Amino acid sequence: MNAGTRSARRTLGVVTVMGVCGVVALAGCTSTPGGAPTAQELGLVPLPASVEVSDAAPFVLDGGTRVVVDAAAGSAVGQEGAVHVGELLAAELRTPTALDLPVETDPEADGGAVVLRLEPGGESWDPDGLLDDPAAEAYTLEAGEGGVVLASTTPAGLYRGTRTLLQLLPPEVEASAPVDDVAWEVPAVEITDAPRYAYRGAMLDVARRFAPVEDVQRFVDHLAAYRLNVLHLHLSDDQGWRLTVDGLPELTEVGGRTQEGWPPGTGGPWFYTPEEYAEIVEYAADRYVTVVPEIDGPGHTLAAQSVLGSLRCDGTPGEPYWGPEVNNPMICSSDENMPAVQEYLDTVLAAVVAQNPGPYVHLGGDEAPSPAEGWYENYTAAANQIVAEHGRTVVGWHQWAQGTTLPEGSLIQYWGVGERNQGLIGTARETADVQEVRAALAAGADLIMSPADRTYLDMKYDDLTPYGLEWAARIDLERAYSWDPETELTSTLDPERKVDVTGRVAGVEAPLWSDRSYPDSLTHLPTSTDEFVDVDVYVDFMTFPRLPALAEVAWTAQADRDYEDFEARIVRLAPRWDAAGIGWNRVHDVRWDD
């Protein structure tokens, strides 16, 4: 348990505006010239649990402003983390404002400061602990003419609060160079906030399309900005191997020479050295984002099989693969060949654990084509045991629950398509997807909700989207936003037919696969690597504006969410994306100019 006492009062279903409009519902209040902005006009995403705005004078950052860290109530780890959050915030603000913003640790200092206060209750919090306690990221934020006070029981909560603080400042705060003639004002507000789910993330597929370190770090920035706390890295697949493994250097020597659509000889090497991977992990940890590494298996393993003949029944390595197909031959995990598979898993997973301090190891498990009897079970049993012996928590796609050795406390990631599964729930025709979720729950696992027709960021928005696929759905902004993880496994025909997930949803994750990162992606396969757009172009376009929508699904209570209100707030974020240089998709189902 990653404990942190909830110090912030949580006012569910109540978001009020106080000032020139009195106290009114958000949707019915518009600001008057010179008056306080409404909470809707603040454009906060995800929507906090409670926002009270007054017409009192704002706090203005100026040459005398300081960042004061009051961490005396915390543990040594908490104190160090709180100071780090203060230094990071000051560094982020110095660039656009050109202010000095010194960081001080004297809680008795006079006003005119942004105060980060670590409160009692989070002494047992572990930055590398399980993500199972939403209260650990609760925070309060009060701003007025005299300054800003941001309080939480953990550094992670303080950091989440600083993301809200940045959204309260003008959009130019996102700029990468000093900006003149901007009043750096924070409106007078009182915010109380905590997430709905403790596990909130996104996945980046660096196996099919390699992302350099700086692009991964940029993706971490995107996640952190919307209070997400998990970066799931898909590090191996048929088309490539990206993580250095001591004892098996050929995995990256060969597997690092291919990407989807990029055969050997077209570039590379495409893998992370231990030093580069450590940069990613550290950068994420600095923003309280946990890296969840995935080594897929027993399917999606042609990159490994092209190196290790011992993973194939005939004992000879396969050819490197760079095509687009799935359901390719899986690892030969027959009883006779399991000693070789065990040796492979021991070596690889030891390297994964050594390079990832977080509590989770994702073992994949999807799209293993019609395995021979016992093969899937042999592989999953060996991998589960190894991860458990290393003291880590198993994560797998929902097919992983086909095995009978799933450790209690594991996380199973549901990626089924709701429109194909929901109507059949609880009937004789219930799909394998749903049955595997039931098996996982019965084994004591909890769920990460990633329904492909809601959360898959590689799905096209509409018929104008140049990249991506649409096998699950076209996912416009409303479709990404308007669903409930708690009812995703409830029949659309009869609400009494459902999978009981009460208390079993660990969180939400939005996967971004990189199968089709080139224009006209449905009409042809690329004939030249020149057709592929840069990684950051693909990531930005497919991520914004849907990632903030999914972040709100994961953070904000269901009763507090409304699409029309969200649309009004997301429009106010667009200037921030422009200031940050994000190449977002101006989707046609949003009234950007209203």
Coordinates of C-alpha atoms in Angstrom, one line a residue:
M1 CA 0.0 0.0 0.0
N2 CA 1.4 3.4 -1.0
A3 CA -0.2 5.3 1.9
G4 CA -0.9 8.9 2.1
T5 CA -3.6 10.4 4.3
R6 CA -6.2 12.4 2.5
S7 CA -5.8 15.9 4.0
A8 CA -7.9 17.7 1.3
R9 CA -11.7 17.7 1.7
R10 CA -13.3 16.3 -1.4
T11 CA -16.5 18.0 -2.6
L12 CA -17.9 15.6 -5.2
G13 CA -20.4 17.0 -7.7
V14 CA -19.9 20.6 -6.5
V15 CA -18.0 23.0 -8.6
T16 CA -19.0 26.6 -7.7
V17 CA -18.2 30.1 -8.8
M18 CA -18.1 32.8 -6.2
G19 CA -18.0 36.5 -7.0
V20 CA -19.9 38.6 -9.5
C21 CA -22.2 35.8 -10.3
G22 CA -22.9 34.8 -6.7
V23 CA -22.8 31.1 -6.2
V24 CA -24.1 29.4 -9.3
A25 CA -23.7 26.3 -11.5
L26 CA -20.8 26.4 -13.9
A27 CA -22.7 26.2 -17.1
G28 CA -24.9 29.1 -16.3
C29 CA -22.3 31.6 -15.3
T30 CA -20.2 33.9 -17.5
S31 CA -17.8 36.4 -16.3
T32 CA -18.3 40.1 -16.5
P33 CA -15.6 42.5 -17.6
G34 CA -13.3 43.2 -14.7
G35 CA -14.9 40.4 -12.7
A36 CA -13.7 36.9 -11.7
P37 CA -13.4 34.3 -14.4
T38 CA -15.7 31.3 -14.1
A39 CA -14.2 27.9 -13.3
Q40 CA -15.1 26.9 -16.8
E41 CA -13.2 29.9 -18.2
L42 CA -10.2 28.8 -16.2
G43 CA -9.9 25.8 -18.5
L44 CA -8.8 23.3 -15.9
V45 CA -8.3 19.8 -17.2
P46 CA -8.7 17.3 -15.6
L47 CA -11.5 19.0 -13.7
P48 CA -10.7 19.2 -10.0
A49 CA -13.1 17.9 -7.4
S50 CA -13.9 21.4 -6.1
V51 CA -13.1 24.9 -7.5
E52 CA -14.2 28.1 -5.9
V53 CA -13.4 31.3 -7.7
S54 CA -13.7 34.7 -6.1
D55 CA -13.5 38.3 -7.4
A56 CA -10.7 39.1 -5.0
A57 CA -7.4 40.5 -6.4
P58 CA -5.2 37.9 -8.1
F59 CA -1.7 37.0 -7.1
V60 CA 0.9 38.4 -9.5
L61 CA 4.3 36.9 -10.1
D62 CA 6.9 39.6 -10.1
G63 CA 10.6 40.2 -9.4
G64 CA 10.0 39.6 -5.6
T65 CA 8.2 36.3 -6.0
R66 CA 9.8 33.3 -4.3
V67 CA 9.0 29.6 -4.2
V68 CA 9.0 28.5 -0.6
V69 CA 9.1 24.8 0.4
D70 CA 7.7 24.0 3.8
A71 CA 8.4 20.3 4.2
A72 CA 9.2 20.0 7.9
A73 CA 6.2 17.6 8.4
G74 CA 7.5 15.1 5.9
S75 CA 9.8 12.1 6.0
A76 CA 13.4 12.5 4.7
V77 CA 12.1 11.1 1.3
G78 CA 9.2 13.5 1.4
Q79 CA 11.3 16.5 2.3
E80 CA 13.7 15.8 -0.5
G81 CA 10.9 15.3 -3.0
A82 CA 9.1 18.5 -1.9
V83 CA 12.2 20.5 -2.5
H84 CA 12.6 18.9 -5.9
V85 CA 9.0 19.8 -6.8
G86 CA 9.8 23.4 -5.8
E87 CA 12.9 23.5 -7.9
L88 CA 11.2 22.0 -10.9
L89 CA 8.3 24.5 -10.7
A90 CA 10.7 27.4 -10.4
A91 CA 12.7 26.3 -13.4
E92 CA 9.6 25.9 -15.5
L93 CA 8.4 29.4 -14.5
R94 CA 11.8 31.1 -15.0
T95 CA 11.9 30.4 -18.8
P96 CA 8.8 32.3 -19.9
T97 CA 8.7 34.9 -17.1
A98 CA 12.4 35.7 -17.0
L99 CA 12.0 36.1 -13.2
D100 CA 14.6 34.9 -10.7
L101 CA 12.1 32.9 -8.5
P102 CA 14.6 31.7 -5.9
V103 CA 13.6 28.5 -4.0
E104 CA 13.7 28.8 -0.2
T105 CA 13.0 26.5 2.7
D106 CA 12.1 29.0 5.3
P107 CA 8.4 28.5 6.1
E108 CA 8.3 31.7 8.2
A109 CA 9.1 33.9 5.2
D110 CA 6.8 36.8 4.5
G111 CA 4.1 36.8 1.7
G112 CA 4.5 37.2 -2.0
A113 CA 5.4 33.6 -2.5
V114 CA 4.3 30.3 -4.0
V115 CA 4.4 28.0 -0.9
L116 CA 4.6 24.3 -1.3
R117 CA 3.6 22.7 2.0
L118 CA 4.1 19.1 2.8
E119 CA 1.5 18.1 5.4
P120 CA 1.6 15.1 7.9
G121 CA 0.1 11.8 6.8
G122 CA 2.4 10.7 3.9
E123 CA 5.3 9.4 5.9
S124 CA 5.1 5.9 4.5
W125 CA 4.7 7.0 0.9
D126 CA 7.2 5.4 -1.5
P127 CA 8.0 7.0 -4.9
D128 CA 8.6 3.5 -6.3
G129 CA 5.6 2.0 -4.6
L130 CA 2.4 0.5 -6.0
L131 CA -0.1 2.9 -7.5
D132 CA -3.1 1.9 -5.3
D133 CA -4.0 4.9 -3.2
P134 CA -5.7 7.9 -4.9
A135 CA -5.4 9.8 -1.6
A136 CA -1.6 9.9 -2.0
E137 CA -2.0 12.5 -4.8
A138 CA -4.7 14.7 -3.2
Y139 CA -3.8 18.4 -2.9
T140 CA -5.3 21.8 -2.0
L141 CA -4.5 25.0 -3.7
E142 CA -5.4 28.5 -2.4
A143 CA -4.4 31.6 -4.3
G144 CA -5.0 35.3 -3.5
E145 CA -3.4 38.6 -3.6
G146 CA -0.8 37.6 -1.0
G147 CA 0.4 34.5 -2.6
V148 CA -0.3 30.8 -3.4
V149 CA -0.3 28.0 -0.9
L150 CA -0.3 24.4 -2.4
A151 CA -0.5 21.6 0.2
S152 CA -0.4 17.8 0.0
T153 CA 0.8 14.9 2.1
T154 CA 3.2 13.7 -0.6
P155 CA 5.6 15.2 -3.1
A156 CA 3.5 13.5 -5.8
G157 CA 0.4 15.4 -4.7
L158 CA 2.4 18.6 -4.6
Y159 CA 3.6 18.0 -8.2
R160 CA 0.0 17.3 -9.4
G161 CA -1.0 20.6 -7.8
T162 CA 1.7 22.5 -9.6
R163 CA 0.2 21.2 -12.9
T164 CA -3.1 22.9 -11.9
L165 CA -1.2 26.0 -10.9
L166 CA 0.4 26.3 -14.4
Q167 CA -3.0 26.0 -16.0
L168 CA -4.2 29.0 -13.9
L169 CA -1.4 31.1 -15.3
P170 CA -1.6 32.7 -18.9
P171 CA -1.0 30.3 -21.8
E172 CA 2.3 31.9 -22.5
V173 CA 3.6 30.0 -19.4
E174 CA 4.1 27.1 -21.8
A175 CA 6.6 29.0 -24.0
S176 CA 10.2 27.9 -24.4
A177 CA 11.6 31.4 -24.3
P178 CA 10.9 34.6 -22.4
V179 CA 7.6 36.3 -23.2
D180 CA 7.2 40.1 -22.8
D181 CA 4.2 42.1 -21.8
V182 CA 2.3 39.3 -20.0
A183 CA 0.7 39.8 -16.6
W184 CA 1.6 36.6 -14.8
E185 CA -1.5 36.5 -12.7
V186 CA -3.0 33.6 -10.7
P187 CA -6.7 34.2 -10.1
A188 CA -8.1 34.1 -6.5
V189 CA -9.2 30.5 -6.2
E190 CA -9.6 27.7 -3.7
I191 CA -9.2 24.2 -5.1
T192 CA -9.6 20.8 -3.4
D193 CA -8.7 17.9 -5.5
A194 CA -7.9 14.1 -5.6
P195 CA -7.9 11.6 -8.4
R196 CA -10.7 9.0 -9.0
Y197 CA -8.1 6.3 -9.8
A198 CA -4.6 5.8 -8.6
Y199 CA -3.3 4.3 -11.8
R200 CA -3.6 6.7 -14.8
G201 CA -1.4 6.4 -17.8
A202 CA -0.6 6.1 -21.5
M203 CA 1.5 3.6 -23.5
L204 CA 4.0 4.5 -26.2
D205 CA 4.9 1.8 -28.7
V206 CA 8.6 2.2 -29.3
A207 CA 9.0 -1.3 -30.7
R208 CA 7.2 -0.8 -34.0
R209 CA 8.4 2.8 -34.3
F210 CA 11.4 3.7 -32.2
A211 CA 11.2 7.0 -30.3
P212 CA 14.5 8.7 -29.4
V213 CA 15.0 9.6 -25.7
E214 CA 14.0 13.3 -26.3
D215 CA 10.7 12.2 -27.9
V216 CA 9.9 9.8 -25.0
Q217 CA 10.7 12.7 -22.5
R218 CA 8.4 14.9 -24.5
F219 CA 5.7 12.3 -24.2
V220 CA 6.3 12.2 -20.4
D221 CA 5.7 16.0 -20.4
H222 CA 2.4 15.5 -22.1
L223 CA 1.3 12.9 -19.5
A224 CA 2.5 14.9 -16.5
A225 CA 0.7 18.0 -17.7
Y226 CA -2.7 16.3 -17.3
R227 CA -1.8 14.6 -14.0
L228 CA -1.2 11.1 -15.5
N229 CA 1.3 9.0 -13.6
V230 CA 2.2 5.9 -15.7
L231 CA 4.3 5.6 -18.8
H232 CA 3.9 2.1 -20.3
L233 CA 6.7 1.4 -22.7
H234 CA 6.1 -1.3 -25.3
L235 CA 9.8 -2.3 -25.7
S236 CA 9.6 -5.5 -27.8
D237 CA 7.5 -6.9 -30.6
D238 CA 7.9 -8.7 -33.9
Q239 CA 9.4 -5.5 -35.5
G240 CA 12.1 -4.6 -33.0
W241 CA 13.8 -5.0 -29.6
R242 CA 14.6 -1.8 -27.8
L243 CA 16.0 -2.6 -24.3
T244 CA 19.7 -3.6 -23.7
V245 CA 19.9 -7.0 -22.1
D246 CA 23.2 -8.1 -20.4
G247 CA 24.2 -11.5 -21.7
L248 CA 22.1 -11.2 -24.8
P249 CA 23.6 -8.2 -26.7
E250 CA 22.4 -9.6 -30.1
L251 CA 18.8 -8.8 -29.1
T252 CA 19.6 -5.1 -29.8
E253 CA 22.4 -5.7 -32.3
V254 CA 19.9 -7.4 -34.6
G255 CA 16.5 -6.4 -33.1
G256 CA 17.6 -2.8 -33.0
R257 CA 18.0 -2.7 -36.8
T258 CA 14.4 -3.0 -37.8
Q259 CA 11.1 -1.0 -37.4
E260 CA 7.7 -1.6 -39.0
G261 CA 8.3 -0.6 -42.6
W262 CA 12.1 -0.2 -42.0
P263 CA 14.0 -3.3 -43.1
P264 CA 17.7 -3.9 -42.0
G265 CA 20.0 -1.4 -43.6
T266 CA 17.6 1.5 -43.7
G267 CA 18.8 3.1 -40.5
G268 CA 19.4 2.6 -36.8
P269 CA 20.5 1.4 -34.4
W270 CA 17.1 1.8 -32.8
F271 CA 17.5 0.8 -29.1
Y272 CA 18.2 2.4 -25.7
T273 CA 21.6 1.9 -24.1
P274 CA 21.4 1.4 -20.4
E275 CA 22.4 5.1 -19.9
E276 CA 19.7 6.3 -22.3
Y277 CA 17.1 4.2 -20.7
A278 CA 18.1 5.4 -17.3
E279 CA 17.6 9.0 -18.6
I280 CA 14.0 8.1 -19.5
V281 CA 13.3 6.5 -16.1
E282 CA 14.9 9.4 -14.2
Y283 CA 13.1 12.0 -16.2
A284 CA 9.7 10.3 -15.6
A285 CA 10.5 9.8 -11.9
D286 CA 11.3 13.5 -11.5
R287 CA 7.7 14.1 -12.6
Y288 CA 6.2 11.3 -10.5
V289 CA 5.5 9.1 -13.5
T290 CA 6.2 5.4 -13.1
V291 CA 7.7 3.6 -16.1
V292 CA 6.0 0.2 -16.7
P293 CA 8.2 -1.8 -19.1
E294 CA 6.7 -4.4 -21.4
I295 CA 8.4 -7.4 -22.9
D296 CA 5.7 -9.0 -25.0
G297 CA 5.3 -12.7 -25.2
P298 CA 4.7 -15.5 -26.1
G299 CA 3.4 -13.9 -29.3
H300 CA 4.8 -10.7 -30.8
T301 CA 8.3 -12.1 -30.5
L302 CA 9.8 -12.4 -34.0
A303 CA 12.5 -9.9 -33.1
A304 CA 13.7 -12.2 -30.3
Q305 CA 13.2 -15.3 -32.5
S306 CA 15.4 -13.7 -35.3
V307 CA 18.3 -13.8 -32.8
L308 CA 17.7 -16.9 -30.6
G309 CA 17.1 -20.1 -32.5
S310 CA 16.4 -21.7 -29.1
L311 CA 13.0 -19.9 -29.0
R312 CA 11.9 -21.8 -32.2
C313 CA 11.1 -25.5 -32.3
D314 CA 13.5 -26.2 -35.2
G315 CA 16.4 -24.5 -33.3
T316 CA 17.3 -22.0 -36.0
P317 CA 16.9 -18.2 -35.8
G318 CA 14.2 -16.7 -38.0
E319 CA 14.6 -13.8 -40.4
P320 CA 14.2 -10.2 -39.1
Y321 CA 10.7 -8.9 -39.5
W322 CA 9.5 -5.4 -40.4
G323 CA 6.0 -6.0 -41.8
P324 CA 2.6 -4.9 -40.4
E325 CA 1.0 -8.3 -39.6
V326 CA 0.0 -9.6 -36.2
N327 CA -0.7 -13.2 -35.0
N328 CA 2.8 -14.3 -36.2
P329 CA 4.4 -17.5 -34.8
M330 CA 4.9 -17.5 -31.1
I331 CA 7.8 -18.8 -29.0
C332 CA 8.1 -22.5 -29.0
S333 CA 7.2 -23.2 -25.3
S334 CA 6.6 -26.9 -25.5
D335 CA 7.5 -29.0 -22.5
E336 CA 10.7 -30.1 -24.3
N337 CA 11.8 -26.6 -25.2
M338 CA 10.9 -24.9 -21.9
P339 CA 14.4 -25.0 -20.4
A340 CA 15.6 -22.7 -23.3
V341 CA 12.6 -20.5 -22.8
Q342 CA 13.1 -20.4 -19.1
E343 CA 16.8 -19.3 -19.6
Y344 CA 15.6 -16.6 -22.0
L345 CA 13.0 -15.3 -19.6
D346 CA 15.4 -15.4 -16.6
T347 CA 18.0 -13.3 -18.5
V348 CA 15.6 -10.8 -20.0
L349 CA 13.4 -10.2 -17.0
A350 CA 16.4 -9.8 -14.7
A351 CA 17.6 -7.0 -17.1
V352 CA 14.1 -5.4 -17.1
V353 CA 13.9 -5.4 -13.3
A354 CA 17.5 -4.0 -13.0
Q355 CA 16.7 -1.1 -15.2
N356 CA 13.2 -0.2 -13.8
P357 CA 12.8 0.7 -10.1
G358 CA 9.0 0.8 -10.4
P359 CA 6.8 -2.0 -9.0
Y360 CA 5.4 -3.3 -12.3
V361 CA 6.6 -5.6 -15.2
H362 CA 4.2 -5.9 -18.2
L363 CA 4.5 -9.3 -19.8
G364 CA 2.2 -8.8 -22.8
G365 CA 0.3 -11.9 -23.7
D366 CA -1.9 -10.7 -26.6
E367 CA -2.4 -12.2 -30.0
A368 CA -0.7 -15.5 -29.6
P369 CA -2.0 -17.5 -32.5
S370 CA -3.7 -20.8 -31.6
P371 CA -0.9 -22.1 -29.4
A372 CA -0.5 -25.8 -29.1
E373 CA -1.9 -27.3 -25.9
G374 CA 0.1 -26.3 -22.9
W375 CA 2.4 -23.8 -24.6
Y376 CA 0.7 -20.6 -23.4
E377 CA 0.4 -22.0 -19.9
N378 CA 4.1 -23.0 -19.9
Y379 CA 5.2 -19.5 -20.9
T380 CA 2.9 -17.6 -18.6
A381 CA 3.7 -19.8 -15.6
A382 CA 7.5 -19.3 -16.0
A383 CA 7.2 -15.5 -16.6
N384 CA 4.8 -15.1 -13.6
Q385 CA 7.2 -17.0 -11.3
I386 CA 10.2 -15.0 -12.4
V387 CA 8.5 -11.6 -11.9
A388 CA 7.1 -12.7 -8.5
E389 CA 10.6 -13.9 -7.4
H390 CA 11.9 -10.4 -8.2
G391 CA 9.3 -8.9 -6.0
R392 CA 7.4 -7.1 -8.8
T393 CA 3.8 -7.0 -9.8
V394 CA 2.7 -8.8 -13.0
V395 CA 0.8 -6.8 -15.6
G396 CA -0.6 -8.3 -18.8
W397 CA -3.1 -7.8 -21.5
H398 CA -6.4 -9.5 -20.7
Q399 CA -5.4 -12.6 -22.6
W400 CA -2.7 -13.2 -20.0
A401 CA -5.5 -14.5 -17.7
Q402 CA -5.7 -17.6 -19.9
G403 CA -2.9 -19.0 -17.7
T404 CA -3.9 -20.5 -14.4
T405 CA -0.9 -19.2 -12.5
L406 CA -1.8 -15.5 -12.4
P407 CA -0.4 -14.1 -9.1
E408 CA -3.0 -12.5 -6.8
G409 CA -2.6 -8.7 -7.0
S410 CA -1.7 -8.7 -10.7
L411 CA -3.0 -6.1 -13.1
I412 CA -4.8 -7.2 -16.2
Q413 CA -5.3 -4.6 -19.0
Y414 CA -8.6 -5.0 -20.8
W415 CA -8.4 -3.8 -24.4
G416 CA -11.6 -5.3 -25.8
V417 CA -14.0 -3.4 -28.2
G418 CA -17.1 -2.5 -26.3
E419 CA -19.4 -2.6 -29.2
R420 CA -18.4 -6.2 -29.9
N421 CA -18.4 -7.4 -26.3
Q422 CA -21.1 -5.5 -24.3
G423 CA -24.3 -6.8 -25.8
L424 CA -23.1 -10.4 -25.2
I425 CA -22.1 -10.1 -21.6
G426 CA -23.8 -12.6 -19.4
T427 CA -25.1 -14.7 -22.3
A428 CA -24.1 -18.0 -23.7
R429 CA -22.3 -16.1 -26.4
E430 CA -20.1 -14.1 -24.1
T431 CA -16.8 -13.3 -25.8
A432 CA -13.4 -14.7 -24.8
D433 CA -12.3 -11.2 -24.0
V434 CA -14.9 -10.9 -21.2
Q435 CA -14.4 -14.5 -20.0
E436 CA -10.7 -13.8 -19.6
V437 CA -11.5 -10.7 -17.5
R438 CA -13.7 -12.8 -15.3
A439 CA -10.9 -15.3 -14.9
A440 CA -8.5 -12.5 -14.0
L441 CA -10.8 -11.2 -11.3
A442 CA -11.4 -14.6 -9.9
A443 CA -7.6 -15.0 -9.6
G444 CA -7.4 -11.8 -7.5
A445 CA -6.2 -9.5 -10.3
D446 CA -7.4 -5.9 -10.7
L447 CA -8.1 -4.2 -14.0
I448 CA -6.6 -1.4 -16.1
M449 CA -9.3 -0.2 -18.4
S450 CA -8.1 0.4 -22.0
P451 CA -11.1 -0.4 -24.2
A452 CA -9.8 -0.1 -27.7
D453 CA -12.8 1.8 -29.1
R454 CA -12.4 4.5 -26.4
T455 CA -8.7 4.7 -25.4
Y456 CA -6.6 3.6 -28.4
L457 CA -4.8 6.8 -29.5
D458 CA -3.7 5.2 -32.8
M459 CA -7.3 5.0 -34.0
K460 CA -8.3 7.6 -36.5
Y461 CA -10.4 10.5 -35.2
D462 CA -12.4 10.7 -38.5
D463 CA -12.0 10.3 -42.2
L464 CA -9.7 13.3 -42.4
T465 CA -7.1 11.7 -40.1
P466 CA -4.0 10.9 -42.2
Y467 CA -2.4 8.4 -39.8
G468 CA -3.5 5.4 -37.8
L469 CA -6.1 2.6 -38.1
E470 CA -9.8 2.1 -37.4
W471 CA -10.3 -1.6 -36.7
A472 CA -11.7 -0.8 -33.3
A473 CA -13.5 2.5 -34.1
R474 CA -13.0 6.0 -35.2
I475 CA -12.5 7.8 -31.9
D476 CA -13.6 11.4 -31.9
L477 CA -13.2 13.6 -28.8
E478 CA -16.6 12.8 -27.5
R479 CA -16.2 9.1 -27.9
A480 CA -12.8 9.3 -26.0
Y481 CA -14.5 11.2 -23.2
S482 CA -18.0 9.9 -22.8
W483 CA -17.6 6.5 -21.1
D484 CA -17.3 5.1 -17.6
P485 CA -14.6 2.6 -16.7
E486 CA -17.0 1.2 -14.0
T487 CA -19.7 0.3 -16.5
E488 CA -17.6 -0.6 -19.6
L489 CA -18.2 -4.3 -18.8
T490 CA -22.0 -3.9 -18.3
S491 CA -24.4 -5.2 -21.0
T492 CA -25.8 -2.4 -23.2
L493 CA -29.0 -4.5 -23.5
D494 CA -29.6 -5.4 -19.9
P495 CA -27.8 -3.6 -17.1
E496 CA -28.3 -6.6 -14.8
R497 CA -25.9 -8.5 -17.0
K498 CA -22.4 -7.4 -16.1
V499 CA -19.0 -8.2 -14.8
D500 CA -18.8 -7.0 -11.3
V501 CA -15.8 -4.7 -11.2
T502 CA -16.7 -2.9 -7.9
G503 CA -13.5 -1.9 -6.2
R504 CA -11.5 -3.8 -8.9
V505 CA -10.7 -1.0 -11.4
A506 CA -7.1 0.1 -10.7
G507 CA -7.2 2.8 -13.4
V508 CA -7.2 3.8 -17.0
E509 CA -4.6 3.7 -19.7
A510 CA -4.5 5.1 -23.3
P511 CA -2.2 3.1 -25.6
L512 CA -0.6 4.8 -28.6
W513 CA 0.5 2.1 -31.0
S514 CA 2.7 3.1 -33.9
D515 CA 1.5 0.7 -36.6
R516 CA 0.7 3.4 -39.2
S517 CA 2.7 6.5 -38.6
Y518 CA 2.5 7.7 -42.3
P519 CA -0.1 9.5 -44.4
D520 CA -2.8 7.6 -46.2
S521 CA -2.3 4.8 -43.8
L522 CA -5.4 2.8 -44.8
T523 CA -4.8 2.8 -48.5
H524 CA -1.3 1.3 -48.8
L525 CA 1.8 0.1 -47.1
P526 CA 4.8 2.4 -47.4
T527 CA 7.2 1.8 -50.2
S528 CA 9.8 4.2 -48.8
T529 CA 10.9 5.2 -45.3
D530 CA 10.5 8.8 -46.5
E531 CA 6.8 8.4 -46.2
F532 CA 6.9 8.2 -42.4
V533 CA 6.5 11.4 -40.4
D534 CA 8.7 12.3 -37.5
V535 CA 7.8 10.6 -34.2
D536 CA 6.8 13.8 -32.5
V537 CA 4.5 14.8 -35.4
Y538 CA 2.6 11.5 -35.1
V539 CA 2.5 11.5 -31.3
D540 CA 1.2 15.1 -31.0
F541 CA -1.4 14.7 -33.7
M542 CA -2.8 11.5 -32.4
T543 CA -2.6 12.5 -28.8
F544 CA -4.1 16.0 -28.7
P545 CA -6.9 16.6 -27.9
R546 CA -7.8 13.1 -26.9
L547 CA -5.2 12.5 -24.2
P548 CA -6.6 15.3 -21.9
A549 CA -10.1 13.8 -22.4
L550 CA -8.9 10.4 -21.2
A551 CA -6.9 12.0 -18.4
E552 CA -10.2 13.5 -17.1
V553 CA -11.9 10.1 -17.4
A554 CA -9.2 8.7 -15.1
W555 CA -9.0 11.6 -12.7
T556 CA -12.4 13.2 -12.3
A557 CA -15.4 11.6 -10.6
Q558 CA -18.0 10.3 -13.1
A559 CA -20.8 12.5 -11.5
D560 CA -18.7 15.6 -12.1
R561 CA -18.0 15.0 -15.8
D562 CA -20.0 16.5 -18.6
Y563 CA -18.9 16.6 -22.3
E564 CA -20.2 20.0 -23.1
D565 CA -18.5 21.5 -20.2
F566 CA -15.3 19.6 -21.0
E567 CA -15.5 20.9 -24.6
A568 CA -15.7 24.5 -23.4
R569 CA -12.6 23.9 -21.2
I570 CA -10.5 22.0 -23.8
V571 CA -11.0 25.0 -26.2
R572 CA -9.2 27.2 -23.7
L573 CA -6.2 24.8 -23.6
A574 CA -5.5 25.2 -27.3
P575 CA -3.5 28.4 -27.0
R576 CA -1.3 26.5 -24.4
W577 CA -0.6 23.8 -27.0
D578 CA 0.3 26.4 -29.5
A579 CA 2.6 28.1 -27.0
A580 CA 4.2 24.8 -26.2
G581 CA 4.8 23.9 -29.9
I582 CA 2.5 20.9 -29.8
G583 CA 1.2 19.9 -33.3
W584 CA -2.3 19.1 -32.2
N585 CA -5.2 18.0 -34.4
R586 CA -7.9 20.7 -34.8
V587 CA -10.7 18.1 -35.0
H588 CA -13.9 19.2 -36.6
D589 CA -16.3 18.0 -33.9
V590 CA -15.1 20.7 -31.5
R591 CA -16.2 24.4 -31.7
W592 CA -12.7 25.8 -31.4
D593 CA -13.7 29.4 -32.4
D594 CA -16.7 29.8 -30.2

